[in-house]
Short mmCIF file of C-alpha atoms in Angstrom, two decimals:
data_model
loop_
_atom_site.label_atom_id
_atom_site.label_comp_id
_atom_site.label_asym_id
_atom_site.label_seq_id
_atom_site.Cartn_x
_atom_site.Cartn_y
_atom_site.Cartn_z
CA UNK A 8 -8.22 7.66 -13.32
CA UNK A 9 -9.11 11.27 -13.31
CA UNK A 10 -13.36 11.34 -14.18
CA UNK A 11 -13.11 14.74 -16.22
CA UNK A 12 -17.32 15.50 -16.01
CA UNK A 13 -16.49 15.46 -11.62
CA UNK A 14 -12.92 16.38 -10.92
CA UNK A 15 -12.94 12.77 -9.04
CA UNK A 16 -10.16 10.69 -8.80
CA UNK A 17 -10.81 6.95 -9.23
CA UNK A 18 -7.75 5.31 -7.32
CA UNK A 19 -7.18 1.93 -5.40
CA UNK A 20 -4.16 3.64 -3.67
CA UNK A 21 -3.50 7.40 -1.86
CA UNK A 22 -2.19 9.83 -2.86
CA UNK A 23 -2.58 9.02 -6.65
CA UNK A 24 0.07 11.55 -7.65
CA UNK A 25 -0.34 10.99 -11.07
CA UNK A 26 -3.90 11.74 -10.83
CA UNK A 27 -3.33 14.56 -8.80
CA UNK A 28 -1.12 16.25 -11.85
CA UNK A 29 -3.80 15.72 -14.44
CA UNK A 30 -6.21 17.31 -11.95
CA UNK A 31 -3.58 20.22 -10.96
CA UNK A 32 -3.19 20.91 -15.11
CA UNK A 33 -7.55 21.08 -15.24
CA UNK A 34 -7.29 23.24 -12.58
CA UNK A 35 -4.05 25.63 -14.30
CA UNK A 36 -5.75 25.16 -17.46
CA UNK A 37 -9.39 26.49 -16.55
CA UNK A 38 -11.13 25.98 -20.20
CA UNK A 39 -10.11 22.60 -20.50
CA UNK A 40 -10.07 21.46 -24.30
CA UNK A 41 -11.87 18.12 -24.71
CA UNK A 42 -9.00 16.07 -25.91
CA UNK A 43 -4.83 16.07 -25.46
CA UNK A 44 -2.39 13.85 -26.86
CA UNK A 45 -1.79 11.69 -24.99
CA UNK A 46 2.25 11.59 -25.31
CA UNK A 47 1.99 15.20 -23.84
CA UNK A 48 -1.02 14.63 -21.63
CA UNK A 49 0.53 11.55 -19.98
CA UNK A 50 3.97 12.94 -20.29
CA UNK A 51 3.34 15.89 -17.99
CA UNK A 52 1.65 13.55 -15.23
CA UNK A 53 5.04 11.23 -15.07
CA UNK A 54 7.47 14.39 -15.18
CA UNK A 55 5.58 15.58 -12.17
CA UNK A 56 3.65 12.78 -10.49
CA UNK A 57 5.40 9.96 -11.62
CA UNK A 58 2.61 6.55 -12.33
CA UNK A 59 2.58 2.66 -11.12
CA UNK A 60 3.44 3.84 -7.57
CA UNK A 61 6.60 4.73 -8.96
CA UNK A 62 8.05 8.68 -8.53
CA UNK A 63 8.88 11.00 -11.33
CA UNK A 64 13.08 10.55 -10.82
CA UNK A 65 12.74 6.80 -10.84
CA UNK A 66 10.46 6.54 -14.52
CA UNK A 67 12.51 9.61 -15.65
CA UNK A 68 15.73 7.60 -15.17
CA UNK A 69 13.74 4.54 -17.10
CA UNK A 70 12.53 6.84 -19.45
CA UNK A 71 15.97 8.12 -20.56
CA UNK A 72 17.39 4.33 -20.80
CA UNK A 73 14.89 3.43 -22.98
CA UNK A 74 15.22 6.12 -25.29
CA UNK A 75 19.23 5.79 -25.56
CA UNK A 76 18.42 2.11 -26.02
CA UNK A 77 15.89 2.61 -29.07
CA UNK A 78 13.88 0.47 -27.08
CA UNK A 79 11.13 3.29 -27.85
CA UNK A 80 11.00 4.45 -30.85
CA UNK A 81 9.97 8.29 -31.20
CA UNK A 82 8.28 9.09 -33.83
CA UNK A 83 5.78 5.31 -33.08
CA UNK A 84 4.68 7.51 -29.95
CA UNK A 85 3.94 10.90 -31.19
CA UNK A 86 -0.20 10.12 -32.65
CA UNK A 87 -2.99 8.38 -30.41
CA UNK A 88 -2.71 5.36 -32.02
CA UNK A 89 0.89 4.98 -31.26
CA UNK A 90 1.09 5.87 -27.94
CA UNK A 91 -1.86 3.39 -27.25
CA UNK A 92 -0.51 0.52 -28.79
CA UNK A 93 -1.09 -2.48 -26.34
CA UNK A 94 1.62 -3.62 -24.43
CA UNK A 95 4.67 -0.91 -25.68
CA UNK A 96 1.80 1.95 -24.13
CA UNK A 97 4.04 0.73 -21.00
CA UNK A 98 6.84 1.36 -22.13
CA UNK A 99 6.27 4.95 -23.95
CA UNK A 100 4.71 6.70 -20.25
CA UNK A 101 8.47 6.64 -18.83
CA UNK A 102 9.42 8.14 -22.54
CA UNK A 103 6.95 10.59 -22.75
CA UNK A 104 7.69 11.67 -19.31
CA UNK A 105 11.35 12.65 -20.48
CA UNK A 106 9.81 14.50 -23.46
CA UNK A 107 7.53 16.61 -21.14
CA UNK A 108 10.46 17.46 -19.15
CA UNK A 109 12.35 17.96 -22.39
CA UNK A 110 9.62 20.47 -23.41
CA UNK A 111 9.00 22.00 -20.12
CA UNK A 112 12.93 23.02 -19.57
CA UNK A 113 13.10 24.28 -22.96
CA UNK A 114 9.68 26.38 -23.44
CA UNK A 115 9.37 28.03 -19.98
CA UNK A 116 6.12 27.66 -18.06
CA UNK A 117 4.89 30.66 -19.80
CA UNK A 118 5.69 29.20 -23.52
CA UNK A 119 4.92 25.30 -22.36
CA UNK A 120 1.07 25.95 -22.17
CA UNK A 121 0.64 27.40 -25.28
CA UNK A 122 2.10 24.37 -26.81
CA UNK A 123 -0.11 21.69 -24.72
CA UNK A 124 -3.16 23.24 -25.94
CA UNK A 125 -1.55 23.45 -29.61
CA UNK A 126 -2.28 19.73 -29.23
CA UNK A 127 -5.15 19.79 -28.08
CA UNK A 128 -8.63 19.43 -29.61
CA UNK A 129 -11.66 17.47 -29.68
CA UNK A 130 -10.65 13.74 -29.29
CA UNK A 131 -11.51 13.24 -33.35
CA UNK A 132 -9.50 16.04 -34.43
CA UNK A 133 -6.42 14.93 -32.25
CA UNK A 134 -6.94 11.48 -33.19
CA UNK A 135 -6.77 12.04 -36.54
CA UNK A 136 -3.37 13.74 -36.32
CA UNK A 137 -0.50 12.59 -38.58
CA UNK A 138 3.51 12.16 -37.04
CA UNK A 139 4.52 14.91 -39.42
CA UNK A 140 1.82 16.92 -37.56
CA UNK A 141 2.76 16.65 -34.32
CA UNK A 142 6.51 16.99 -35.46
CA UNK A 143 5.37 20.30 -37.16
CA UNK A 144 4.08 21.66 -34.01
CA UNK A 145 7.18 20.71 -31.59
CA UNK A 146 9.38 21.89 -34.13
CA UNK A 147 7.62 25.20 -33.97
CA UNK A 148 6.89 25.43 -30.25
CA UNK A 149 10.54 24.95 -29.59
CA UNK A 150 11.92 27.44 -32.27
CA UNK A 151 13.71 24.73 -34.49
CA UNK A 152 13.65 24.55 -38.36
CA UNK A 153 13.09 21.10 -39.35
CA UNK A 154 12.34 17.99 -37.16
CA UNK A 155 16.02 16.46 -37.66
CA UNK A 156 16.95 19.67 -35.94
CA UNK A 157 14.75 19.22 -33.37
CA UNK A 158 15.55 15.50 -32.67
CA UNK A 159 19.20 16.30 -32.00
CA UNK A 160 18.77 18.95 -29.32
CA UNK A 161 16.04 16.33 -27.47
CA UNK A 162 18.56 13.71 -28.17
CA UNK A 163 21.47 16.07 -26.70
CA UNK A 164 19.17 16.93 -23.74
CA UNK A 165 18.90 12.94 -23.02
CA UNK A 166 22.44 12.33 -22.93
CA UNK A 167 23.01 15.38 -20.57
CA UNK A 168 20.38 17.12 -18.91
CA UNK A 169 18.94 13.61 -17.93
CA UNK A 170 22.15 11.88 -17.10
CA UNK A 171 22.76 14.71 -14.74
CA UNK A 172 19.52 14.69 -12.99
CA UNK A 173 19.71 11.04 -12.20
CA UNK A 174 19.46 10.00 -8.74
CA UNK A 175 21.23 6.74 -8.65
CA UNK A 176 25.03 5.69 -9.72
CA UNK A 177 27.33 2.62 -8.89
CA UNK A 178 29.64 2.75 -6.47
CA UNK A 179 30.39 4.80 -2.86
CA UNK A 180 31.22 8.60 -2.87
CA UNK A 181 35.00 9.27 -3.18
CA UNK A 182 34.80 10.85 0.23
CA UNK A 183 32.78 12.37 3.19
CA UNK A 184 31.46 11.52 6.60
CA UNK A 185 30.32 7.88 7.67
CA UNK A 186 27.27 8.13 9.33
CA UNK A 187 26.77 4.76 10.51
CA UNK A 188 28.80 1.35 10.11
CA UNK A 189 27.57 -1.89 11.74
CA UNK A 190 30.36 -3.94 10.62
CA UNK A 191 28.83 -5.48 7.14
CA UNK A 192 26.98 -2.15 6.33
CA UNK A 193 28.16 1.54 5.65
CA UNK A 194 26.25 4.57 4.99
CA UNK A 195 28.35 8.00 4.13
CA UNK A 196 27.08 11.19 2.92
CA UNK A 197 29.53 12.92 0.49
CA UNK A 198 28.01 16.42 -0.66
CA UNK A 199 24.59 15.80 -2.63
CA UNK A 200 24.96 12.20 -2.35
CA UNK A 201 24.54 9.58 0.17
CA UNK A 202 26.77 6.25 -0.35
CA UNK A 203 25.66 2.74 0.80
CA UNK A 204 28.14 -0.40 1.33
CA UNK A 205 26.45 -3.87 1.80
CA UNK A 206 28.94 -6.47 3.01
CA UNK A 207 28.34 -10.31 3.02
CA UNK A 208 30.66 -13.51 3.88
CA UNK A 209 31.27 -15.78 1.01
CA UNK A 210 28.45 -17.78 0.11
CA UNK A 211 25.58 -15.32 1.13
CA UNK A 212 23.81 -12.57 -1.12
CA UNK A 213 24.71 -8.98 0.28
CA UNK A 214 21.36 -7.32 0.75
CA UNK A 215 20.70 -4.74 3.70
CA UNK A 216 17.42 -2.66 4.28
CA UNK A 217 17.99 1.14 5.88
CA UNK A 218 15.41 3.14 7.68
CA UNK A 219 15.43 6.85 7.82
CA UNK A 220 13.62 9.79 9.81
CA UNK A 221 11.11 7.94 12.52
CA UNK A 222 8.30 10.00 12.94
CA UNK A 223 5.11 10.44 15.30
CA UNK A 224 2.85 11.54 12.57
CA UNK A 225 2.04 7.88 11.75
CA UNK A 226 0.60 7.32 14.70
CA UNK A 227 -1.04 3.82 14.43
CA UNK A 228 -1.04 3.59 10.92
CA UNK A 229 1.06 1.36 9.26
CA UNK A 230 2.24 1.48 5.27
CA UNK A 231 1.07 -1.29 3.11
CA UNK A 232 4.59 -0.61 0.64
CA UNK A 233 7.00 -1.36 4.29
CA UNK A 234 4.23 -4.28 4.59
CA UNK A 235 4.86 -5.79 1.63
CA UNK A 236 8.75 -5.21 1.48
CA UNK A 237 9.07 -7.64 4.91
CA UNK A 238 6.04 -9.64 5.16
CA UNK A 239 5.21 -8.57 8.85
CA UNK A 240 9.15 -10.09 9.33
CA UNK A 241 9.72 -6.82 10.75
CA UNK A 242 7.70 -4.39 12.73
CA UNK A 243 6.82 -0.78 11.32
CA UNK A 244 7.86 1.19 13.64
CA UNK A 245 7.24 4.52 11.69
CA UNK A 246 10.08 5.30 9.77
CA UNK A 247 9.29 7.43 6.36
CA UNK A 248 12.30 5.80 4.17
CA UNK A 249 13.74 3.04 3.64
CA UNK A 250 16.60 2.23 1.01
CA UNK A 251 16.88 -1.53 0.20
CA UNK A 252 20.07 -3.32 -1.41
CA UNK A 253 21.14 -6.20 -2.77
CA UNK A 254 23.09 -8.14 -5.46
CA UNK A 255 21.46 -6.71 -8.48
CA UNK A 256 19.09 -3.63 -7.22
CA UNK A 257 18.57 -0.97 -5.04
CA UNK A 258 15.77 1.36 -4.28
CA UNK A 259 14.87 4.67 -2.06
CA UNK A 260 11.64 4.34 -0.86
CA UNK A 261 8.88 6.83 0.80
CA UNK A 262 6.78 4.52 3.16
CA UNK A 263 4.47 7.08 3.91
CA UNK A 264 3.53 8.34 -0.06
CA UNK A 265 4.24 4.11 -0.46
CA UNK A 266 6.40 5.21 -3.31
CA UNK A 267 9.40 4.08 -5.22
CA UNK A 268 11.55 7.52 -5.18
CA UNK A 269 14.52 6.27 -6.80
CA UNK A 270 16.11 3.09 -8.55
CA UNK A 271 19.18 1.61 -9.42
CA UNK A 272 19.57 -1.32 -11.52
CA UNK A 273 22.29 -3.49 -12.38
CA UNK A 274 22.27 -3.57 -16.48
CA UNK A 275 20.18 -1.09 -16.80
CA UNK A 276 22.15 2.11 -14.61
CA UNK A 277 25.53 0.23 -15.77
CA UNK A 278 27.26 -2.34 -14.02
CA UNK A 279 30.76 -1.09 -13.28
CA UNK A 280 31.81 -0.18 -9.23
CA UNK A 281 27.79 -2.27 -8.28
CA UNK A 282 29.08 -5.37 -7.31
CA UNK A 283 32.38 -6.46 -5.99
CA UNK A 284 32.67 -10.32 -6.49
CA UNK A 285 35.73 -11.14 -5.10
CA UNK A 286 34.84 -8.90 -1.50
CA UNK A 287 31.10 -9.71 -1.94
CA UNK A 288 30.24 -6.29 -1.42
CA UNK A 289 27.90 -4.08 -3.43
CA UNK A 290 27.93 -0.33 -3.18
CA UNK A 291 26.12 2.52 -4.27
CA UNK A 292 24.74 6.11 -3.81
CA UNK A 293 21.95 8.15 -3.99
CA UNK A 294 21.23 11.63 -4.18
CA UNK A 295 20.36 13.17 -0.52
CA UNK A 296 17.63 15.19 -2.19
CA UNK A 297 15.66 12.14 -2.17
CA UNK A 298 15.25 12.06 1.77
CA UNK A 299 13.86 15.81 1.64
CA UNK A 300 15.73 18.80 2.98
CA UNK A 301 16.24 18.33 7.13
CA UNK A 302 19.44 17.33 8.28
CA UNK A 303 20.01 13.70 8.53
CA UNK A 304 22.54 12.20 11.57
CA UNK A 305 23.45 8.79 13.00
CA UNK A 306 20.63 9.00 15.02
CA UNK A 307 17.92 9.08 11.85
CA UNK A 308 19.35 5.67 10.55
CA UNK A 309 19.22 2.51 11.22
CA UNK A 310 19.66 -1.11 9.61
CA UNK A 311 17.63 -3.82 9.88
CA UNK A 312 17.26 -7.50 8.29
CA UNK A 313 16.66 -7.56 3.90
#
């Protein structure tokens, strides 16, 4: 948590990105209002910081799937009491996160703060807020006339803005360089995208780890996320990501923010192109922006056991 009164964060684990937004928004902010909602509070500290040691691409992908799926239901987020409802509240942080982004694309930096401190108050006043008024102040914020209005350009920014910005798909890139095969396991880069092919003989699960960028800078240290991925089965020897496959998941990784930085999930990303069960081979990509901007060779890869 973020103790308001100090400016301290509270945190078991470092960095605490989604601490670190609330605290950058204090800081932007400079009178800070009591009290935000908390769909917009939270919402801004997943578009930007991400939450559960997970990074903003990853819960915005979640976020999006959730939404399309009615799984979360709008307007049951939009007061305090819905957003805070038990067990869904877990549910709505990925959702809200997608609405902050919604809000932040559409408005402008300039417009967007306006708006966040429209909806803010002390934490009675914003407590006691209705859905029809927080609707009334979106729908005014972004320039729409009525809420259903306003509901079908969020819902048309879900289906395209956010299917564009996802990180993950099924399947290898339709072309481009290989930049390392071991036999069983392929990695190619194709433009913005970076393809992985996990190969097994009948009878086993295909499932491959992939290290990226070894660097000095950890020195000794060691990260307790590569820890916990292979149980001391494999020695850190300092790379910064990893990518991890297998039959029905894949993640990017960030072993020295010990962060998930992107996600794919069978049944939940789609299915088709994933896995191959007559060749026993899975494949799919990720975008290369997810491994920062320095060029990546051979040499900056290299496989080693799930």
């Amino acid at each position: 948590m973020l103790d308001l009164a100090s400016n301290d964060i509270i945190s078991a684990s470092f960095p605490h990105h989604h601490e670190i937004i609330h605290l950058l928004v204090n800081i932007k902010l400079k009178t800070l209002p009591l009290f935000t909602l908390p769909m917009l509070r939270e919402g801004v500290a997943v578009r930007f910081g991400g939450r559960w040691g997970k990074g903003p691409a990853t819960l915005l992908d979640l976020g999006a799937f959730l939404y399309r799926d009615t799984l979360v239901q709008l307007d049951s987020m939009l007061t305090v009491r819905g957003f805070d409802s038990g067990s869904e509240m877990d549910l709505m942080y990925p959702v809200a996160g997608v609405m902050a982004a919604y809000l932040w694309d559409k408005l402008g930096k300039q417009k967007f703060w306006p708006a966040y401190l429209a909806l803010s108050d002390r934490q009675d006043s914003i407590t006691r807020l209705s859905v029809a008024n927080v609707q009334s102040v979106l729908v005014a914020a972004t320039g729409k006339k009525t809420w259903a209005e306003f509901r079908a350009d969020f819902d048309g920014y879900v289906r395209g803005k956010m299917s564009s910005l996802s990180v993950s798909a099924s399947g290898a890139p339709q072309s481009g360089k290989t930049l390392l095969t071991d036999g069983r396991n392929t990695v190619t880069i194709d433009g913005d995208w970076l393809g992985f092919t996990v190969a097994a003989d009948s009878g086993a699960l295909p499932r491959a780890s992939f290290l990226f960028y070894k660097s000095e800078l950890f020195g000794n240290h060691k990260s307790l996320l590569f820890e916990e991925h292979f149980q001391g089965a494999v020695p850190f020897a300092g790379y910064r990501y990893g990518v991890r496959v297998d039959q029905n998941e894949a993640g990017v990784y960030d072993y020295a923010g010990n962060l998930l930085i992107g996600k794919f999930i069978l049944g939940i990303n789609g299915s088709e192109h994933y896995f191959d069960a007559r060749h026993n081979t899975v494949t799919v990509r990720f975008k290369r922006s997810l491994l920062g901007k320095q060029a990546l060779t051979a040499g900056d890869i290299t496989t080693v056991p799930y």
